[in-house]
Amino acid sequence: MSIRATAAYVDLGVLKNNIKKIKLFAAKTKTCLVVKANAYGHGITQISSVAASAGVDALSVATVDEGVMIREMGVTLPIIVLFQHSKGESEAVCHYNLTPVISSDATIPYYEDYCKRHNRKMKVHIKVDTGLSRMGVFLEEVSDFAKSILRYKHIEIEGVSTHLAAADSDEEKLLNYTKEQIDKFMTALKLLEKNKIKVKICHASNSASTLSKAAVHFNMIRFGLAAYGYSPNKNNNIDLHPALSLRSKVLVIKNIKSGTAASYGATWKAKKDTTLAVIPIGYADGLSRSFSNKGKVKIKDKYYNIVGRVCMDQTIIEIGKNSGIEIEDDVLIYGDDSVLNAQTLARTINTIPYEILTSITERVPRVYIE
Ligand SMILES: *Cc1c(COP(=O)(O)O)cnc(C)c1O
């Protein structure tokens, strides 16, 4: 196998261990692993194919295409499509037996038509908007919405769900917001019950709410980030480990004179005679340009500053004289490291670990370790 010097190493054992620990927080509930956005950069096909053996009961994706890809590859677990899709995607949803979470009735007649033609039934989940103002129908509409769906003979409402806006916060005001959302969701469940509409699966919890002290799990959790080893909450007592580490190698080392600039725009200049190393990773691999003159990497237990701008394909670091670093030495960009992980990198450039992880692009090979 030929792999680039730059690769993302994914430890499947670590992933499975994280899942095991998370399951202890939500004992007795079903678990749905979120594998959208290429499994948060970890590789959707590989992660989906080990999910069942990691003990999850379902997978969820953001787009129909993602669902089709993993179904075609042989995944037999239920696949939930988290977001409303377009009419044109309805045929694929039915054909590949995906479970859509619907926020509009636009696609329902298409499901009905397909199911009639193929003499089968299909399951949908209803999304309730309890305060995110994104997907979902309002509480006041939920009963009528459900009834209108049940007029179609081939469609079963298997689940009801909502999504929380601020479950990762422990600020008083936001805790109250989460509580209001949960209350609204419970009211929606009661309304359905009152109308004799039975649903088997109720789900509201993402990673943050699964792990929070005020957790309400209903009977299925949908979690992504925590499985990959990061907790969205500041305070909790779960020991998760990042499953992915992004690594590269030193390919060029050069000595430069004091006053010499490095990289585009000459934004950095050497204050003294020094030594630089060039690493074959750039923003087109997912190392954001925002790390220009800001980020660090790790080589043999020491941290070195990124100097000058991160380029499309290369990054330059200052290793200084007599570092002992040699060509082909391993470089940690980030991973299971207290200084360099997706969470600390996110803080450095004012974003969230989700964005750091999903930024790893297709040209970075993923290497799986058991
Ligand atoms: C992405 C997503 C999740 C998973 O969120 P995590 O914070 O990664 O656990 C759950 N539900 C919905 C609707 C999502 O879009």
mmCIF file of N, CA and C in Angstrom, residues 275-358:
data_model
loop_
_atom_site.group_PDB
_atom_site.id
_atom_site.type_symbol
_atom_site.label_atom_id
_atom_site.label_comp_id
_atom_site.label_asym_id
_atom_site.label_seq_id
_atom_site.Cartn_x
_atom_site.Cartn_y
_atom_site.Cartn_z
ATOM 1 N N THR A 275 16.818 27.133 12.024
ATOM 2 C CA THR A 275 16.544 26.002 11.142
ATOM 3 C C THR A 275 15.032 25.805 11.001
ATOM 4 N N LEU A 276 14.608 25.584 9.774
ATOM 5 C CA LEU A 276 13.190 25.340 9.496
ATOM 6 C C LEU A 276 12.998 23.903 9.019
ATOM 7 N N ALA A 277 11.793 23.396 9.207
ATOM 8 C CA ALA A 277 11.438 22.101 8.620
ATOM 9 C C ALA A 277 10.150 22.292 7.823
ATOM 10 N N VAL A 278 10.052 21.595 6.715
ATOM 11 C CA VAL A 278 8.867 21.706 5.863
ATOM 12 C C VAL A 278 8.075 20.400 5.947
ATOM 13 N N ILE A 279 6.784 20.557 6.236
ATOM 14 C CA ILE A 279 5.898 19.403 6.439
ATOM 15 C C ILE A 279 4.884 19.379 5.290
ATOM 16 N N PRO A 280 4.665 18.223 4.672
ATOM 17 C CA PRO A 280 3.764 18.162 3.509
ATOM 18 C C PRO A 280 2.292 18.090 3.887
ATOM 19 N N ILE A 281 1.814 19.118 4.563
ATOM 20 C CA ILE A 281 0.381 19.213 4.875
ATOM 21 C C ILE A 281 -0.005 20.680 4.758
ATOM 22 N N GLY A 282 -1.154 20.936 4.157
ATOM 23 C CA GLY A 282 -1.566 22.322 3.992
ATOM 24 C C GLY A 282 -3.062 22.464 4.161
ATOM 25 N N TYR A 283 -3.566 23.640 3.808
ATOM 26 C CA TYR A 283 -5.011 23.846 4.035
ATOM 27 C C TYR A 283 -5.852 22.972 3.119
ATOM 28 N N ALA A 284 -5.286 22.503 2.002
ATOM 29 C CA ALA A 284 -6.054 21.602 1.135
ATOM 30 C C ALA A 284 -6.134 20.187 1.719
ATOM 31 N N ASP A 285 -5.417 19.959 2.812
ATOM 32 C CA ASP A 285 -5.540 18.682 3.532
ATOM 33 C C ASP A 285 -6.445 18.835 4.746
ATOM 34 N N GLY A 286 -6.699 20.084 5.114
ATOM 35 C CA GLY A 286 -7.536 20.319 6.275
ATOM 36 C C GLY A 286 -6.820 20.994 7.430
ATOM 37 N N LEU A 287 -5.600 21.443 7.204
ATOM 38 C CA LEU A 287 -4.933 22.235 8.231
ATOM 39 C C LEU A 287 -5.202 23.700 7.893
ATOM 40 N N SER A 288 -6.128 24.282 8.603
ATOM 41 C CA SER A 288 -6.641 25.601 8.236
ATOM 42 C C SER A 288 -5.541 26.655 8.107
ATOM 43 N N ARG A 289 -5.754 27.543 7.161
ATOM 44 C CA ARG A 289 -4.841 28.659 6.955
ATOM 45 C C ARG A 289 -4.818 29.573 8.174
ATOM 46 N N SER A 290 -5.859 29.459 8.998
ATOM 47 C CA SER A 290 -5.897 30.268 10.230
ATOM 48 C C SER A 290 -4.778 29.896 11.197
ATOM 49 N N PHE A 291 -4.128 28.754 10.990
ATOM 50 C CA PHE A 291 -3.008 28.373 11.864
ATOM 51 C C PHE A 291 -1.696 29.057 11.459
ATOM 52 N N SER A 292 -1.738 29.860 10.410
ATOM 53 C CA SER A 292 -0.551 30.615 10.000
ATOM 54 C C SER A 292 -0.012 31.416 11.185
ATOM 55 N N ASN A 293 1.282 31.264 11.481
ATOM 56 C CA ASN A 293 1.938 31.962 12.591
ATOM 57 C C ASN A 293 1.265 31.731 13.944
ATOM 58 N N LYS A 294 0.464 30.701 14.076
ATOM 59 C CA LYS A 294 -0.323 30.495 15.291
ATOM 60 C C LYS A 294 -0.246 29.068 15.837
ATOM 61 N N GLY A 295 -0.212 28.096 14.936
ATOM 62 C CA GLY A 295 -0.311 26.706 15.370
ATOM 63 C C GLY A 295 1.018 26.126 15.812
ATOM 64 N N LYS A 296 0.932 24.888 16.284
ATOM 65 C CA LYS A 296 2.129 24.137 16.681
ATOM 66 C C LYS A 296 1.992 22.719 16.150
ATOM 67 N N VAL A 297 3.117 22.024 16.054
ATOM 68 C CA VAL A 297 3.085 20.584 15.784
ATOM 69 C C VAL A 297 4.025 19.930 16.790
ATOM 70 N N LYS A 298 3.986 18.602 16.855
ATOM 71 C CA LYS A 298 4.817 17.901 17.836
ATOM 72 C C LYS A 298 5.743 16.919 17.112
ATOM 73 N N ILE A 299 7.030 16.989 17.465
ATOM 74 C CA ILE A 299 7.997 16.021 16.931
ATOM 75 C C ILE A 299 8.807 15.496 18.121
ATOM 76 N N LYS A 300 8.849 14.196 18.276
ATOM 77 C CA LYS A 300 9.594 13.567 19.380
ATOM 78 C C LYS A 300 9.374 14.274 20.726
ATOM 79 N N ASP A 301 8.109 14.414 21.130
ATOM 80 C CA ASP A 301 7.766 14.971 22.438
ATOM 81 C C ASP A 301 8.029 16.459 22.632
ATOM 82 N N LYS A 302 8.374 17.155 21.559
ATOM 83 C CA LYS A 302 8.540 18.609 21.703
ATOM 84 C C LYS A 302 7.616 19.315 20.712
ATOM 85 N N TYR A 303 7.212 20.522 21.104
ATOM 86 C CA TYR A 303 6.284 21.281 20.263
ATOM 87 C C TYR A 303 7.020 22.381 19.509
ATOM 88 N N TYR A 304 6.684 22.568 18.248
ATOM 89 C CA TYR A 304 7.351 23.573 17.408
ATOM 90 C C TYR A 304 6.311 24.454 16.732
ATOM 91 N N ASN A 305 6.638 25.734 16.625
ATOM 92 C CA ASN A 305 5.687 26.702 16.054
ATOM 93 C C ASN A 305 5.624 26.643 14.530
ATOM 94 N N ILE A 306 4.408 26.792 14.041
ATOM 95 C CA ILE A 306 4.217 27.010 12.607
ATOM 96 C C ILE A 306 4.637 28.450 12.332
ATOM 97 N N VAL A 307 5.505 28.635 11.334
ATOM 98 C CA VAL A 307 5.943 29.999 11.018
ATOM 99 C C VAL A 307 5.490 30.367 9.608
ATOM 100 N N GLY A 308 5.042 31.606 9.464
ATOM 101 C CA GLY A 308 4.539 32.068 8.181
ATOM 102 C C GLY A 308 3.198 31.435 7.876
ATOM 103 N N ARG A 309 2.747 31.660 6.653
ATOM 104 C CA ARG A 309 1.418 31.176 6.285
ATOM 105 C C ARG A 309 1.407 29.682 5.993
ATOM 106 N N VAL A 310 0.338 29.029 6.410
ATOM 107 C CA VAL A 310 0.082 27.653 5.992
ATOM 108 C C VAL A 310 -0.262 27.728 4.502
ATOM 109 N N CYS A 311 0.416 26.938 3.683
ATOM 110 C CA CYS A 311 0.167 26.954 2.232
ATOM 111 C C CYS A 311 -0.870 25.882 1.870
ATOM 112 N N MET A 312 -1.185 25.769 0.613
ATOM 113 C CA MET A 312 -2.166 24.770 0.190
ATOM 114 C C MET A 312 -1.677 23.347 0.510
ATOM 115 N N ASP A 313 -0.372 23.114 0.315
ATOM 116 C CA ASP A 313 0.157 21.752 0.424
ATOM 117 C C ASP A 313 1.310 21.589 1.418
ATOM 118 N N GLN A 314 1.787 22.685 1.954
ATOM 119 C CA GLN A 314 2.973 22.645 2.821
ATOM 120 C C GLN A 314 2.783 23.545 4.029
ATOM 121 N N THR A 315 3.494 23.203 5.086
ATOM 122 C CA THR A 315 3.547 24.059 6.263
ATOM 123 C C THR A 315 4.992 24.089 6.735
ATOM 124 N N ILE A 316 5.420 25.254 7.178
ATOM 125 C CA ILE A 316 6.802 25.413 7.619
ATOM 126 C C ILE A 316 6.823 25.599 9.131
ATOM 127 N N ILE A 317 7.737 24.912 9.792
ATOM 128 C CA ILE A 317 7.876 25.085 11.242
ATOM 129 C C ILE A 317 9.320 25.465 11.551
ATOM 130 N N GLU A 318 9.480 26.130 12.710
ATOM 131 C CA GLU A 318 10.842 26.472 13.126
ATOM 132 C C GLU A 318 11.299 25.437 14.146
ATOM 133 N N ILE A 319 12.355 24.704 13.811
ATOM 134 C CA ILE A 319 12.862 23.702 14.754
ATOM 135 C C ILE A 319 14.120 24.205 15.470
ATOM 136 N N GLY A 320 14.720 25.272 14.950
ATOM 137 C CA GLY A 320 15.910 25.846 15.592
ATOM 138 C C GLY A 320 17.132 24.974 15.388
ATOM 139 N N LYS A 321 18.274 25.541 15.785
ATOM 140 C CA LYS A 321 19.547 24.812 15.626
ATOM 141 C C LYS A 321 19.618 23.604 16.564
ATOM 142 N N ASN A 322 20.287 22.579 16.142
ATOM 143 C CA ASN A 322 20.580 21.405 16.979
ATOM 144 C C ASN A 322 19.345 20.751 17.598
ATOM 145 N N SER A 323 18.258 20.684 16.855
ATOM 146 C CA SER A 323 17.040 20.068 17.402
ATOM 147 C C SER A 323 17.169 18.556 17.430
ATOM 148 N N GLY A 324 18.082 18.025 16.639
ATOM 149 C CA GLY A 324 18.189 16.567 16.541
ATOM 150 C C GLY A 324 17.142 15.988 15.596
ATOM 151 N N ILE A 325 16.332 16.841 15.009
ATOM 152 C CA ILE A 325 15.286 16.360 14.090
ATOM 153 C C ILE A 325 15.913 16.020 12.738
ATOM 154 N N GLU A 326 15.464 14.898 12.186
ATOM 155 C CA GLU A 326 15.996 14.449 10.903
ATOM 156 C C GLU A 326 14.890 14.283 9.884
ATOM 157 N N ILE A 327 15.288 14.237 8.619
ATOM 158 C CA ILE A 327 14.355 13.967 7.530
ATOM 159 C C ILE A 327 13.602 12.662 7.821
ATOM 160 N N GLU A 328 12.304 12.681 7.559
ATOM 161 C CA GLU A 328 11.403 11.523 7.750
ATOM 162 C C GLU A 328 10.990 11.329 9.208
ATOM 163 N N ASP A 329 11.396 12.210 10.106
ATOM 164 C CA ASP A 329 10.879 12.094 11.475
ATOM 165 C C ASP A 329 9.368 12.335 11.466
ATOM 166 N N ASP A 330 8.669 11.619 12.354
ATOM 167 C CA ASP A 330 7.211 11.742 12.437
ATOM 168 C C ASP A 330 6.801 13.075 13.053
ATOM 169 N N VAL A 331 5.711 13.599 12.526
ATOM 170 C CA VAL A 331 5.167 14.859 13.041
ATOM 171 C C VAL A 331 3.709 14.622 13.435
ATOM 172 N N LEU A 332 3.361 14.993 14.659
ATOM 173 C CA LEU A 332 1.954 14.933 15.051
ATOM 174 C C LEU A 332 1.328 16.296 14.783
ATOM 175 N N ILE A 333 0.288 16.310 13.973
ATOM 176 C CA ILE A 333 -0.453 17.564 13.756
ATOM 177 C C ILE A 333 -1.464 17.702 14.896
ATOM 178 N N TYR A 334 -2.275 16.674 15.093
ATOM 179 C CA TYR A 334 -3.082 16.581 16.323
ATOM 180 C C TYR A 334 -3.581 15.160 16.507
ATOM 181 N N GLY A 335 -4.025 14.856 17.728
ATOM 182 C CA GLY A 335 -4.512 13.514 18.014
ATOM 183 C C GLY A 335 -4.802 13.383 19.501
ATOM 184 N N ASP A 336 -4.481 12.239 20.078
ATOM 185 C CA ASP A 336 -4.742 12.007 21.503
ATOM 186 C C ASP A 336 -3.579 12.601 22.298
ATOM 187 N N ASP A 337 -3.540 13.914 22.355
ATOM 188 C CA ASP A 337 -2.423 14.636 22.955
ATOM 189 C C ASP A 337 -3.016 15.826 23.718
ATOM 190 N N SER A 338 -2.526 16.061 24.927
ATOM 191 C CA SER A 338 -3.170 17.097 25.742
ATOM 192 C C SER A 338 -2.992 18.499 25.150
ATOM 193 N N VAL A 339 -1.931 18.721 24.411
ATOM 194 C CA VAL A 339 -1.692 20.053 23.833
ATOM 195 C C VAL A 339 -2.275 20.161 22.425
ATOM 196 N N LEU A 340 -2.129 19.104 21.658
ATOM 197 C CA LEU A 340 -2.596 19.132 20.273
ATOM 198 C C LEU A 340 -3.702 18.112 20.032
ATOM 199 N N ASN A 341 -4.928 18.573 20.156
ATOM 200 C CA ASN A 341 -6.061 17.719 19.789
ATOM 201 C C ASN A 341 -7.107 18.613 19.113
ATOM 202 N N ALA A 342 -8.154 18.009 18.584
ATOM 203 C CA ALA A 342 -9.106 18.811 17.803
ATOM 204 C C ALA A 342 -9.764 19.898 18.649
ATOM 205 N N GLN A 343 -9.857 19.655 19.958
ATOM 206 C CA GLN A 343 -10.463 20.647 20.853
ATOM 207 C C GLN A 343 -9.534 21.853 21.066
ATOM 208 N N THR A 344 -8.256 21.583 21.350
ATOM 209 C CA THR A 344 -7.329 22.701 21.590
ATOM 210 C C THR A 344 -7.074 23.458 20.281
ATOM 211 N N LEU A 345 -6.992 22.729 19.182
ATOM 212 C CA LEU A 345 -6.796 23.409 17.894
ATOM 213 C C LEU A 345 -7.992 24.303 17.584
ATOM 214 N N ALA A 346 -9.176 23.799 17.901
ATOM 215 C CA ALA A 346 -10.385 24.588 17.653
ATOM 216 C C ALA A 346 -10.328 25.900 18.428
ATOM 217 N N ARG A 347 -9.910 25.809 19.690
ATOM 218 C CA ARG A 347 -9.828 27.030 20.504
ATOM 219 C C ARG A 347 -8.844 28.019 19.904
ATOM 220 N N THR A 348 -7.730 27.515 19.389
ATOM 221 C CA THR A 348 -6.706 28.395 18.824
ATOM 222 C C THR A 348 -7.253 29.252 17.685
ATOM 223 N N ILE A 349 -8.145 28.682 16.894
ATOM 224 C CA ILE A 349 -8.633 29.451 15.740
ATOM 225 C C ILE A 349 -10.129 29.750 15.864
ATOM 226 N N ASN A 350 -10.603 29.718 17.121
ATOM 227 C CA ASN A 350 -11.962 30.164 17.398
ATOM 228 C C ASN A 350 -13.035 29.389 16.633
ATOM 229 N N THR A 351 -12.904 28.065 16.662
ATOM 230 C CA THR A 351 -13.970 27.257 16.077
ATOM 231 C C THR A 351 -14.244 26.080 17.007
ATOM 232 N N ILE A 352 -14.851 25.025 16.501
ATOM 233 C CA ILE A 352 -15.233 23.877 17.321
ATOM 234 C C ILE A 352 -14.564 22.610 16.764
ATOM 235 N N PRO A 353 -14.379 21.584 17.615
ATOM 236 C CA PRO A 353 -13.707 20.381 17.130
ATOM 237 C C PRO A 353 -14.403 19.743 15.926
ATOM 238 N N TYR A 354 -15.708 19.895 15.836
ATOM 239 C CA TYR A 354 -16.457 19.359 14.691
ATOM 240 C C TYR A 354 -15.859 19.881 13.383
ATOM 241 N N GLU A 355 -15.565 21.183 13.374
ATOM 242 C CA GLU A 355 -15.062 21.774 12.126
ATOM 243 C C GLU A 355 -13.634 21.334 11.842
ATOM 244 N N ILE A 356 -12.829 21.197 12.889
ATOM 245 C CA ILE A 356 -11.445 20.735 12.712
ATOM 246 C C ILE A 356 -11.464 19.336 12.072
ATOM 247 N N LEU A 357 -12.263 18.431 12.634
ATOM 248 C CA LEU A 357 -12.280 17.036 12.165
ATOM 249 C C LEU A 357 -12.871 16.896 10.763
ATOM 250 N N THR A 358 -13.970 17.609 10.512
ATOM 251 C CA THR A 358 -14.619 17.436 9.207
ATOM 252 C C THR A 358 -13.866 18.171 8.106
#
